[in-house]
CSV table of C-alpha atoms and ligand atoms in Angstrom, one decimal:
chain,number,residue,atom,x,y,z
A,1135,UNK,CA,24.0,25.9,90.4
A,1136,UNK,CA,21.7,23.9,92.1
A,1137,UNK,CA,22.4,20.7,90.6
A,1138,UNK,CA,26.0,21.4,91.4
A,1139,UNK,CA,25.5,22.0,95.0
A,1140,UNK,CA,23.5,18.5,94.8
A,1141,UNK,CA,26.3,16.7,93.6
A,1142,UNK,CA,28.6,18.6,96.4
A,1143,UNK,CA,26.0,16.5,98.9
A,1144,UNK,CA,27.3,13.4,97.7
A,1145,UNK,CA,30.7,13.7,97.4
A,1146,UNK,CA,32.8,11.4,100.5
A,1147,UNK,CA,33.3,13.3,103.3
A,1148,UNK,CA,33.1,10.9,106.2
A,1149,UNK,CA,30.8,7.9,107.2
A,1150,UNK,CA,28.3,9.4,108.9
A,1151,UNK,CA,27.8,12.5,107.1
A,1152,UNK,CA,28.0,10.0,104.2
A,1153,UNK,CA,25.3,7.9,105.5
A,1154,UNK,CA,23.1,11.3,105.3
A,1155,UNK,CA,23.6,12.5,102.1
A,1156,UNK,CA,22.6,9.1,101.1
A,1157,UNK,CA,19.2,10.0,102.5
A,1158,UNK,CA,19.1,13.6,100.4
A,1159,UNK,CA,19.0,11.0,97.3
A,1160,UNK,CA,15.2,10.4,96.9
A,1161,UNK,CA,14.2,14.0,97.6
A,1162,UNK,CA,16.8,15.4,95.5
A,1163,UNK,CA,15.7,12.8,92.8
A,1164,UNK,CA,12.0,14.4,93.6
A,1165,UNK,CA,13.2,17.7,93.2
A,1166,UNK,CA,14.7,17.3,89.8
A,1167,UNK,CA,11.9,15.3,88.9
A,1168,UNK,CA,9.4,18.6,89.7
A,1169,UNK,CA,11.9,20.4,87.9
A,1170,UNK,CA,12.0,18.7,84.0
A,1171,UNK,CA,10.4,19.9,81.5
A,1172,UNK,CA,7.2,17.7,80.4
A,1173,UNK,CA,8.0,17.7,76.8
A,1174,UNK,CA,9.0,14.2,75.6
A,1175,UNK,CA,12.6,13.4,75.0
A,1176,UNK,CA,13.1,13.1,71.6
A,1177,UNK,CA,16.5,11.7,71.7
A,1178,UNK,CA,17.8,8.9,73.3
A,1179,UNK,CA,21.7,8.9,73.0
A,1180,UNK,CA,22.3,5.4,74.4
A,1181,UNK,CA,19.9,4.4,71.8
A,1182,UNK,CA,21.6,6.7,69.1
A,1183,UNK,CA,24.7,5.3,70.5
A,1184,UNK,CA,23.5,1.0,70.0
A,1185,UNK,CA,22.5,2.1,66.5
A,1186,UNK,CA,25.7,3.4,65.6
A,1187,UNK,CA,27.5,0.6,66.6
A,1188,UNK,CA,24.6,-2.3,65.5
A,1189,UNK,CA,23.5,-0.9,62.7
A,1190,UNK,CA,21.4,-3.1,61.0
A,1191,UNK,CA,22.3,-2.9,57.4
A,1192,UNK,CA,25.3,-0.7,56.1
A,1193,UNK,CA,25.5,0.8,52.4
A,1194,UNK,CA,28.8,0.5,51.1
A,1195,UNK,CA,30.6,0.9,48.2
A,1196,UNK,CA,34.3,-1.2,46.8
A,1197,UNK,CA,37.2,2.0,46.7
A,1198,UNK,CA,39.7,-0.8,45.6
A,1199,UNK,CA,40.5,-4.1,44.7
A,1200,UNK,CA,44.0,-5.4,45.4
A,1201,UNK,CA,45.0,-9.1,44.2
A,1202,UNK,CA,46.4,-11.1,47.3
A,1203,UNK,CA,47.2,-14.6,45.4
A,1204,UNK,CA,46.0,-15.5,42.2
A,1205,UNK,CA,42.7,-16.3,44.1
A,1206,UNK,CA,42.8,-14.1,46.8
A,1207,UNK,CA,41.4,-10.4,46.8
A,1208,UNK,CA,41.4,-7.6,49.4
A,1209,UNK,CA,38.5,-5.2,48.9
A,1210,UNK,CA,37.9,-2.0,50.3
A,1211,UNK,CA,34.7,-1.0,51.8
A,1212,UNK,CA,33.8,2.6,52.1
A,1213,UNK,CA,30.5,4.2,53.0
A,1214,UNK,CA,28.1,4.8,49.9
A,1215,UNK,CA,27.8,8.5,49.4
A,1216,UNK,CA,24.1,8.0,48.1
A,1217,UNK,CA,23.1,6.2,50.9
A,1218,UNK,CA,22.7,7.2,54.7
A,1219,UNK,CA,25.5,4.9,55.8
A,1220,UNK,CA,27.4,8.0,57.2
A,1221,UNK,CA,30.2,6.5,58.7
A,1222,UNK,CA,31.0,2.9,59.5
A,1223,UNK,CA,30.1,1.0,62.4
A,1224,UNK,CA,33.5,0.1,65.2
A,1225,UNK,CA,34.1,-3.5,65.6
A,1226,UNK,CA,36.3,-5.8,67.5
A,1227,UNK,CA,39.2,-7.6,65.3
A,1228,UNK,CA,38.3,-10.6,64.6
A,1229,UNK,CA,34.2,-10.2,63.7
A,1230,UNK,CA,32.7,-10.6,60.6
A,1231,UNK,CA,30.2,-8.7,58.0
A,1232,UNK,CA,27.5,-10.9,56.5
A,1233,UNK,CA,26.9,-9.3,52.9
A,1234,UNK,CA,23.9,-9.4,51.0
A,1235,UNK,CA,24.5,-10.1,47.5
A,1236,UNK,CA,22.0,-11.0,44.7
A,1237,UNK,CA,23.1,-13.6,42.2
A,1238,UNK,CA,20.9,-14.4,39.1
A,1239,UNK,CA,17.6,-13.2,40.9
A,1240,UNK,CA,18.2,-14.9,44.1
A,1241,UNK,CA,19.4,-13.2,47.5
A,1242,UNK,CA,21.9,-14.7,49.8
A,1243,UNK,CA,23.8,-13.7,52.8
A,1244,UNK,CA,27.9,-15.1,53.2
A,1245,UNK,CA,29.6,-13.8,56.4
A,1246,UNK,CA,33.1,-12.4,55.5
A,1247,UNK,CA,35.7,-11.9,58.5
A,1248,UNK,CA,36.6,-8.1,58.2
A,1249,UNK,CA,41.0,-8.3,57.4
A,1250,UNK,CA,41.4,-4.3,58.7
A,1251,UNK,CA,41.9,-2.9,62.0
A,1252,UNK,CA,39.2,-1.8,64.0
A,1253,UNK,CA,40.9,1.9,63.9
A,1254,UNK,CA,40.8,1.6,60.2
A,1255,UNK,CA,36.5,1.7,60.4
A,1256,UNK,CA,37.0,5.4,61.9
A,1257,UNK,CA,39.1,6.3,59.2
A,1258,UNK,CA,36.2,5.3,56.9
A,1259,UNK,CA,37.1,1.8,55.7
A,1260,UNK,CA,36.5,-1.5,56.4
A,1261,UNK,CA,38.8,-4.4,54.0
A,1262,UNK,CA,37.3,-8.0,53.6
A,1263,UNK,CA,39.3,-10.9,52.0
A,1264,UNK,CA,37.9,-13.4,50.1
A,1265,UNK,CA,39.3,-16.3,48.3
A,1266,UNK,CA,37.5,-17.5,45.1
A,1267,UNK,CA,36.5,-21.5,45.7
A,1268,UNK,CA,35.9,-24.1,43.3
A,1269,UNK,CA,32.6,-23.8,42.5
A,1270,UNK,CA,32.0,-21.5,45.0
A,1271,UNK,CA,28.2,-19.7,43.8
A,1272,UNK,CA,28.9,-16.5,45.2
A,1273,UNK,CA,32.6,-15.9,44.9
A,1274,UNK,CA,32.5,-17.0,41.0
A,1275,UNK,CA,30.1,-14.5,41.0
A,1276,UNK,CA,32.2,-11.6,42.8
A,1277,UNK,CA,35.2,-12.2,40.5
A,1278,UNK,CA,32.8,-11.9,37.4
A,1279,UNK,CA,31.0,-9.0,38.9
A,1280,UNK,CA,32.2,-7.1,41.6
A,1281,UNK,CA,34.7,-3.9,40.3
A,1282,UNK,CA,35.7,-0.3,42.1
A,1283,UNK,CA,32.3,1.5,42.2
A,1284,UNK,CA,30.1,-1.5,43.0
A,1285,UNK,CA,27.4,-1.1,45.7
A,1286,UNK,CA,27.4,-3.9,48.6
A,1287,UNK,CA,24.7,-4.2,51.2
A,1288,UNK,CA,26.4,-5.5,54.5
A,1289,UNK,CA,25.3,-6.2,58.1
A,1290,UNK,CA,26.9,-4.3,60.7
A,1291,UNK,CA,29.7,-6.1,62.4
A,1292,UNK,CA,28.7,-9.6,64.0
A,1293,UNK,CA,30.6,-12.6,65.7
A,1294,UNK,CA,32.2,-13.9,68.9
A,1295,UNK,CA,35.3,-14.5,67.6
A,1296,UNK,CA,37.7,-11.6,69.4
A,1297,UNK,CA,39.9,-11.3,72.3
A,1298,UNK,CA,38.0,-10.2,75.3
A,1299,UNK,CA,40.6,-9.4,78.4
A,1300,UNK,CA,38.2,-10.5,80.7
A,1301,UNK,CA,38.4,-14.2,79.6
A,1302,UNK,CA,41.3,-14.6,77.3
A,1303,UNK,CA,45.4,-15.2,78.1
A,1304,UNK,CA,47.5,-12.3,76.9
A,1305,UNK,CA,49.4,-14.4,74.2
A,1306,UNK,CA,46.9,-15.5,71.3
A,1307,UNK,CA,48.1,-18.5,69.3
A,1308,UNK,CA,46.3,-18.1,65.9
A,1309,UNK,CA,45.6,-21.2,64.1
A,1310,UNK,CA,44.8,-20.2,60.1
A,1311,UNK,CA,43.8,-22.8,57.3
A,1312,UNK,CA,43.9,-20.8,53.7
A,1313,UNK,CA,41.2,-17.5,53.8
A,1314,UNK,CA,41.2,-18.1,57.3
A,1315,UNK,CA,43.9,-16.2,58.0
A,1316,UNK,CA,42.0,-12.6,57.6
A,1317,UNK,CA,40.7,-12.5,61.0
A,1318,UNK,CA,44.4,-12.5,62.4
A,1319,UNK,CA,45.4,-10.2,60.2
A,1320,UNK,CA,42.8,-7.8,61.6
A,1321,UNK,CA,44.0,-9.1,64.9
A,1322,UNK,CA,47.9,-8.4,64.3
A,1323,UNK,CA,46.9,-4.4,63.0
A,1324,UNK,CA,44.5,-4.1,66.0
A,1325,UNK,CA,47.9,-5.0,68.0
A,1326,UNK,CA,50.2,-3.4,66.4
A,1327,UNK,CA,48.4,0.0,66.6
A,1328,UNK,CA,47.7,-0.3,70.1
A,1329,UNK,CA,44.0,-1.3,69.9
A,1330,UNK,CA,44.7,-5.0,71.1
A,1331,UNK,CA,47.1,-5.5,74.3
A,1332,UNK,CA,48.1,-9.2,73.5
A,1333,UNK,CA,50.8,-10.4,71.4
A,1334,UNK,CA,50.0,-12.9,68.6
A,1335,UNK,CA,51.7,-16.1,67.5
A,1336,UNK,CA,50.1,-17.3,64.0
A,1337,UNK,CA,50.5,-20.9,62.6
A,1338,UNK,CA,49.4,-20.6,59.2
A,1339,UNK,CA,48.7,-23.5,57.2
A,1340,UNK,CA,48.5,-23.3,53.3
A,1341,UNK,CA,48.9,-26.1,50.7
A,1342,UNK,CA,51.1,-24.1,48.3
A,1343,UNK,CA,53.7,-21.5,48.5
A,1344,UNK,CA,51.5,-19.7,46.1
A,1345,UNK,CA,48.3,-20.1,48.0
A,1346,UNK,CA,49.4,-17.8,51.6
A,1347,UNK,CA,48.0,-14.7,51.6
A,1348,UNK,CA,49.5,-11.8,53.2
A,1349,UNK,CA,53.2,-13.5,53.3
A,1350,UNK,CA,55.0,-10.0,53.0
A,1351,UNK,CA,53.1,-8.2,55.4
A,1352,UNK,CA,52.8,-10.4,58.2
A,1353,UNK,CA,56.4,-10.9,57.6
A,1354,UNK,CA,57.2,-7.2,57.4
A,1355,UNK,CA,54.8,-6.2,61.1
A,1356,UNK,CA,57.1,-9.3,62.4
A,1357,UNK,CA,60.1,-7.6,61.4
A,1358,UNK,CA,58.7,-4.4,62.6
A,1359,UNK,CA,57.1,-5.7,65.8
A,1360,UNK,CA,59.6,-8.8,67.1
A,1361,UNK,CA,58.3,-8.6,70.2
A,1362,UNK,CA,54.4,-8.9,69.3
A,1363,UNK,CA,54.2,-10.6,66.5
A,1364,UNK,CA,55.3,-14.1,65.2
A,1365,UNK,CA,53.8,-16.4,62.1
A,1366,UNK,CA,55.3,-19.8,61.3
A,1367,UNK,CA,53.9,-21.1,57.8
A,1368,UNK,CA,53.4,-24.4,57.8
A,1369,UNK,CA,53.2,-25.7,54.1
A,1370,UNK,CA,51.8,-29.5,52.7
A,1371,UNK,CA,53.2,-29.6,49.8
A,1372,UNK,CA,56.3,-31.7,48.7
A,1373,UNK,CA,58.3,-28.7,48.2
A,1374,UNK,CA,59.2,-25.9,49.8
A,1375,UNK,CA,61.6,-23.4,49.0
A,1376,UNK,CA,60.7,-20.5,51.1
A,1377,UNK,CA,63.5,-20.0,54.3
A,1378,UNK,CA,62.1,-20.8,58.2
A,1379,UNK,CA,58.7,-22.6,56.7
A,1380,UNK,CA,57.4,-26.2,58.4
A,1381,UNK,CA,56.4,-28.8,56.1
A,1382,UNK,CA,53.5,-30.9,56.7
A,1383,UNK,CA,50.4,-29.9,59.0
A,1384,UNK,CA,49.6,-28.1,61.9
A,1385,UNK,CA,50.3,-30.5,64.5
A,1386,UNK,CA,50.8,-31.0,68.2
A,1387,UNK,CA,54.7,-31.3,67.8
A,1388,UNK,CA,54.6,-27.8,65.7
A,1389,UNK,CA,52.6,-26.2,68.0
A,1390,UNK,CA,54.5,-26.8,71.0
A,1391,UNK,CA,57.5,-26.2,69.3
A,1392,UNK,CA,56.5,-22.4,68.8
A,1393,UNK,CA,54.2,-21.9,71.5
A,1394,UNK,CA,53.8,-22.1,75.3
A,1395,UNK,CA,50.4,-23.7,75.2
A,1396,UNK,CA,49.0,-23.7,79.0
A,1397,UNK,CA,49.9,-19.7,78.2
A,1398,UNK,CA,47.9,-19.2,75.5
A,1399,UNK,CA,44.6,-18.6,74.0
A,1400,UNK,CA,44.0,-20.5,71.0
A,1401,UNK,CA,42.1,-19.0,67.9
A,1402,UNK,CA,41.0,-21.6,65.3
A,1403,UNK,CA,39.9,-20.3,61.2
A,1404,UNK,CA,39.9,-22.8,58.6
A,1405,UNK,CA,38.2,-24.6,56.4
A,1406,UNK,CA,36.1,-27.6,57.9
A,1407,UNK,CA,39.0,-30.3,56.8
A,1408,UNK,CA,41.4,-28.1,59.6
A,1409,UNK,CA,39.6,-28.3,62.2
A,1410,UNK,CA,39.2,-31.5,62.7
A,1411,UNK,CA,42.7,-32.2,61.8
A,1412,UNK,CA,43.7,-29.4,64.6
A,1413,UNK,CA,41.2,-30.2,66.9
A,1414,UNK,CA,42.4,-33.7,67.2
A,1415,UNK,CA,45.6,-32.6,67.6
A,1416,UNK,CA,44.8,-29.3,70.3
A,1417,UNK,CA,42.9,-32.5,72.4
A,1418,UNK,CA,46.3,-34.4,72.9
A,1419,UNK,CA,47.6,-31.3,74.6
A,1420,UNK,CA,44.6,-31.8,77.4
A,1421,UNK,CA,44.2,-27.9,77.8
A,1422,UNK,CA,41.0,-26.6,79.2
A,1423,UNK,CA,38.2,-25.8,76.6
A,1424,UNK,CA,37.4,-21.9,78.0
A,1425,UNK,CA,41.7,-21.7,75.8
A,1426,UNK,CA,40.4,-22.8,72.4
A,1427,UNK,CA,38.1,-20.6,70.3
A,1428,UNK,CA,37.3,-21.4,66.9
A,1429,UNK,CA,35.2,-19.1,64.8
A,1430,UNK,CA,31.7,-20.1,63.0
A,1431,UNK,CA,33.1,-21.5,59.3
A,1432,UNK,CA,29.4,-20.9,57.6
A,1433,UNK,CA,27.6,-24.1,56.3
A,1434,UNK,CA,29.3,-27.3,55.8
A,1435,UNK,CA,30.6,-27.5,52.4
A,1436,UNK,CA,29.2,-31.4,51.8
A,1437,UNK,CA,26.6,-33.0,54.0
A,1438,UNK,CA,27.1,-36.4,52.7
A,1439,UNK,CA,30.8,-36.4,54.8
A,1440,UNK,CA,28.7,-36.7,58.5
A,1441,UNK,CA,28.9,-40.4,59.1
A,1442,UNK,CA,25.0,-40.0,60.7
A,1443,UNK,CA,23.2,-38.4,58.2
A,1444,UNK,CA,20.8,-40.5,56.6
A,1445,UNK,CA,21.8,-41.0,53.0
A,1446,UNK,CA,19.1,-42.6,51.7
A,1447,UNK,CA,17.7,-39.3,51.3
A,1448,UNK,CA,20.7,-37.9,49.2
A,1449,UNK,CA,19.1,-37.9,46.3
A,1450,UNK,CA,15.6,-36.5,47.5
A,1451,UNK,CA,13.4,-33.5,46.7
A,1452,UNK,CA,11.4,-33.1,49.8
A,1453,UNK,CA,8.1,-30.4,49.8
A,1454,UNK,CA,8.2,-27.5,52.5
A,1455,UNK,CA,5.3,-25.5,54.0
A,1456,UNK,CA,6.7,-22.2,54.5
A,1457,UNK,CA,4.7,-19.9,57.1
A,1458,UNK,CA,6.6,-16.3,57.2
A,1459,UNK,CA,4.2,-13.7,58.3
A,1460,UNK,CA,0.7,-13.8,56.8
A,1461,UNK,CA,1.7,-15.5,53.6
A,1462,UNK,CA,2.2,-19.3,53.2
A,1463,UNK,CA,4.4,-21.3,50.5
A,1464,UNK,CA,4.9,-24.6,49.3
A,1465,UNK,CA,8.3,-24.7,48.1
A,1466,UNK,CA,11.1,-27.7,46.9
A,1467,UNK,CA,13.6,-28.8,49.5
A,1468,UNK,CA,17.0,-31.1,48.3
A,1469,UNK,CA,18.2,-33.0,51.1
A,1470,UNK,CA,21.6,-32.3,50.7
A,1471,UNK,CA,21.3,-28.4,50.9
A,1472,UNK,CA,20.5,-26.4,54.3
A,1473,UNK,CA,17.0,-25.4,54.8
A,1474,UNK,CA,18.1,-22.0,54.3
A,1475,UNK,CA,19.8,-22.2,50.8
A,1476,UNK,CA,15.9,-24.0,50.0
A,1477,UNK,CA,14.8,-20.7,51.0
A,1478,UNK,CA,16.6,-18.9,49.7
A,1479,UNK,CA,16.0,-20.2,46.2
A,1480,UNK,CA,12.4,-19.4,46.8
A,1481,UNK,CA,13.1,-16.2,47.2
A,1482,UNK,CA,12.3,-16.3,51.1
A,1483,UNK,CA,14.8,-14.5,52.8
A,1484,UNK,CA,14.5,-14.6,56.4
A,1485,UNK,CA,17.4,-12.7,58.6
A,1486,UNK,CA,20.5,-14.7,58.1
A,1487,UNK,CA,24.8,-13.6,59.7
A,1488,UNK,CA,26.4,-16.4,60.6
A,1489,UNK,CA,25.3,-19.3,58.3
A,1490,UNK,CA,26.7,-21.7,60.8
A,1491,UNK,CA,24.3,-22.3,63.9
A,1492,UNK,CA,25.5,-19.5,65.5
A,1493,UNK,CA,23.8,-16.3,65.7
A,1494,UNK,CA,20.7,-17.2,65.8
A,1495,UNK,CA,19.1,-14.8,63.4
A,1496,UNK,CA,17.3,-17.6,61.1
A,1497,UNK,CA,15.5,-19.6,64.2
A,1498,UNK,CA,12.4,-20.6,63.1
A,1499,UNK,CA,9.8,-23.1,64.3
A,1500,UNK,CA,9.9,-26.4,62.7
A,1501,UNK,CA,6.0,-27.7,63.0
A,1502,UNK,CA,5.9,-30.8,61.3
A,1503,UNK,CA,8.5,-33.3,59.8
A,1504,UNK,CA,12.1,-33.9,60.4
A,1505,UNK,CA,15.7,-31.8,60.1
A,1506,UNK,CA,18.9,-33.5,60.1
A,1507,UNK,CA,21.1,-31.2,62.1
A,1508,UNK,CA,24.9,-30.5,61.4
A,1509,UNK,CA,26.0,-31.5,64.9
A,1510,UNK,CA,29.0,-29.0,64.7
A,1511,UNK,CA,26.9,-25.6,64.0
A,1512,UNK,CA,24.0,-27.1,66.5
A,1513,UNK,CA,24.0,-23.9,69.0
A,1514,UNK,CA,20.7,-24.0,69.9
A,1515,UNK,CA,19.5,-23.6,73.9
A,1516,UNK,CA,17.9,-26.9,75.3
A,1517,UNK,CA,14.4,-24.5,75.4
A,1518,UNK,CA,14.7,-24.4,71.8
A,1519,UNK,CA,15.4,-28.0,71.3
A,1520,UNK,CA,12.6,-28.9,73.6
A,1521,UNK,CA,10.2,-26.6,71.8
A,1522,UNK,CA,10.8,-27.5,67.9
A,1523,UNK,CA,13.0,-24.3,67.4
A,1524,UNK,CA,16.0,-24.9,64.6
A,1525,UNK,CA,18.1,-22.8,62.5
A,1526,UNK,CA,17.9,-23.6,59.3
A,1527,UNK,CA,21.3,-22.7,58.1
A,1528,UNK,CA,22.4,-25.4,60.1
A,1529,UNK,CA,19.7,-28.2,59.3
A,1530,UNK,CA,18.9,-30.7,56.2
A,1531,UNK,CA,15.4,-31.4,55.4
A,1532,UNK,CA,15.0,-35.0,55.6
A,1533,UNK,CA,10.9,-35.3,54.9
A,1534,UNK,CA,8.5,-33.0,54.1
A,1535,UNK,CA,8.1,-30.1,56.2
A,1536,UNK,CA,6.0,-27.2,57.4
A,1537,UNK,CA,7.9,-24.4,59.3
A,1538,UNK,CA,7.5,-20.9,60.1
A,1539,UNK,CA,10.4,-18.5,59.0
A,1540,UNK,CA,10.8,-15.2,60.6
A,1541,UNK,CA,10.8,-11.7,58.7
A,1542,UNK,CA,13.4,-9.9,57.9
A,1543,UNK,CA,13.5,-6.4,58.8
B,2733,FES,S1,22.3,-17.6,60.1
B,2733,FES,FE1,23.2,-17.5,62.1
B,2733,FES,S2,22.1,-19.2,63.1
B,2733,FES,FE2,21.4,-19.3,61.0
């Protein structure tokens, strides 16, 4: 009653008697101050509140497997039921899931964009898409391994790559190379159900008919939604038989052909190749940076294609002092693979997401030696450059080194 009567002190009545009740704040705060109990709070439900929606690991469990393309899979992520991932943590379409997987004995992370809606995660599911690569370590390893009923460890959602009113124009233009395409489709379902107010515009690239993933649905929600959703494929192959498809690559000629670019926010997810292919291209069209976005692509596929880096270290095993708490190893380093991946083979796992510069969970403190640095996943702050600080997902050892790794936790 008396707390209500407090409020009724505050509420607008006119200036003056306004100006008063502001001074009733401070002994009214007293008052309620005198009033609490002295036992400690045990809960904190803005705390409760950040751990539900940044959880720091989540137990999951494949419900289903569906086959895309014959090298694309959808799988369906559910909470474990032996674990104490009780329901699954929102997101905004458009982030990603880093997954910790172990192949043969060794532990690595892989950030995987999340393909569902961000209303499907309080249904109880998340979907991630992944395409198998040539050679790709982990995903030859998911196709061998991974079937309905397999456990996966996964990060709670992560990433900056989403529409934020605040800063972004209304009418996204999606640019997609190959996998890159299952952000956007999280995007498109986040519209379509009414958790995104934009409209979408997708230019998909692929190199085959046989290679675009999610051709009938995205045609189906733009049959369904005219008005909100549009994809053009664009194809670089020498044939094409499917009806309304470009032929060649995404270039400044297709894009303004389809889009109204000074009205648009432009998403970018590809493979490395795309990007600079459409960044070259986006640059002709002189639009101001804060319209492009391009989301993190994890570490480059092959160092030796940055003109800079020194390559008369290709072929070099370099030794790295490795302090990570109160233990200290010397392990082998190959120049051509991130400081991370030499890490990881040691069986040092410091906190890893992104894999690409990014998020800076793997910033460690490089003490002695030298890193070459992938200029395009070099996100560090100018106190970190100043002060030795590097993530080593993003950097090539290039002599020996000693560095100090974080924990993970
Ligand atoms: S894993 Fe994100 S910065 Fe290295």
């Amino acid at each position: 009653m008396n707390e209500e009567k407090e409020k009724l002190d505050i509420t607008i009545k006119s200036n003056t008697r306004d100006l008063f009740a502001f001074t009733k704040l401070v002994p009214n705060r007293k008052k309620r101050f005198e009033r609490a109990s002295s036992d400690p709070i045990t809960k904190d439900p803005m705390n409760e509140l950040a751990v539900r929606l940044h959880p720091n690991r989540q137990y999951l469990v494949i419900n289903e497997i569906k086959d895309e393309t014959k090298s694309a899979k959808t799988f369906k992520l559910t909470p474990d039921p032996d674990s104490n991932t009780k329901e699954l943590a929102y997101f905004r379409a458009g982030q990603y899931l880093s997954l910790k997987v172990q192949v043969n004995g060794v532990m690595i992370t892989r950030p995987y964009s999340i393909s569902s809606s961000p209303s499907d995660a309080l249904k109880g599911f998340y979907e991630i898409t992944i395409r198998k690569e040539e050679q790709g370590f982990l995903t030859e390893y998911i196709w061998n391994n991974w079937r309905k009923g397999t456990k996966v460890v996964s990060s709670g959602p992560e990433g900056y790559f989403y529409f934020e009113p605040l800063r972004d124009l209304k009418q996204i233009v999606g640019i997609a190379g190959g996998s890159g395409i299952t952000p956007f489709r999280s995007m498109a379902k986040a519209i379509i159900d009414d958790t995104l107010n934009a409209k979408l515009t997708l230019l998909y690239g692929s190199s085959d008919e046989e290679d675009i993933i999610f051709y009938h649905e995205f045609k189906e929600m733009e049959k369904n939604y005219p008005s909100k959703i549009k994809i053009v494929h664009v194809l670089s192959c020498d044939v094409v038989s499917l009806e309304g498809c470009e032929q060649g690559f995404i270039s400044k000629d297709i894009i303004e052909k389809y889009c109204n670019p000074p009205s648009s926010t432009f998403f970018v997810c590809g493979p490395q190749i795309m990007y600079e292919f459409v960044e070259a291209e986006l640059k002709k069209l002189n639009l101001p940076t804060k319209l492009i976005r391009r989301e993190a692509f994890g570490e480059v596929k092959d160092i030796l294609t940055f003109p800079d880096f020194p390559k008369e270290v290709a072929e070099k095993t370099f030794k790295m002092k490795v302090q990570i708490g109160n233990s200290c190893k010397e392990v082998p380093a190959i120049a051509t693979e991130s400081v991370l991946v030499a890490l990881e083979r040691a069986h040092i796992n410091p906190p890893s997401k992104c894999r690409s510069g990014e998020c800076g969970f793997c910033r460690s403190l490089l003490i002695d030696g030298k890193v070459y640095i992938n200029p395009v996943s070099d996100w560090r702050k100018g106190g970190d450059k100043r002060f030795n600080y590097f993530h080593p997902c993003a950097s090539y050892p290039i002599t020996d080194l000693e560095i100090i790794v974080p924990r993970d936790f």
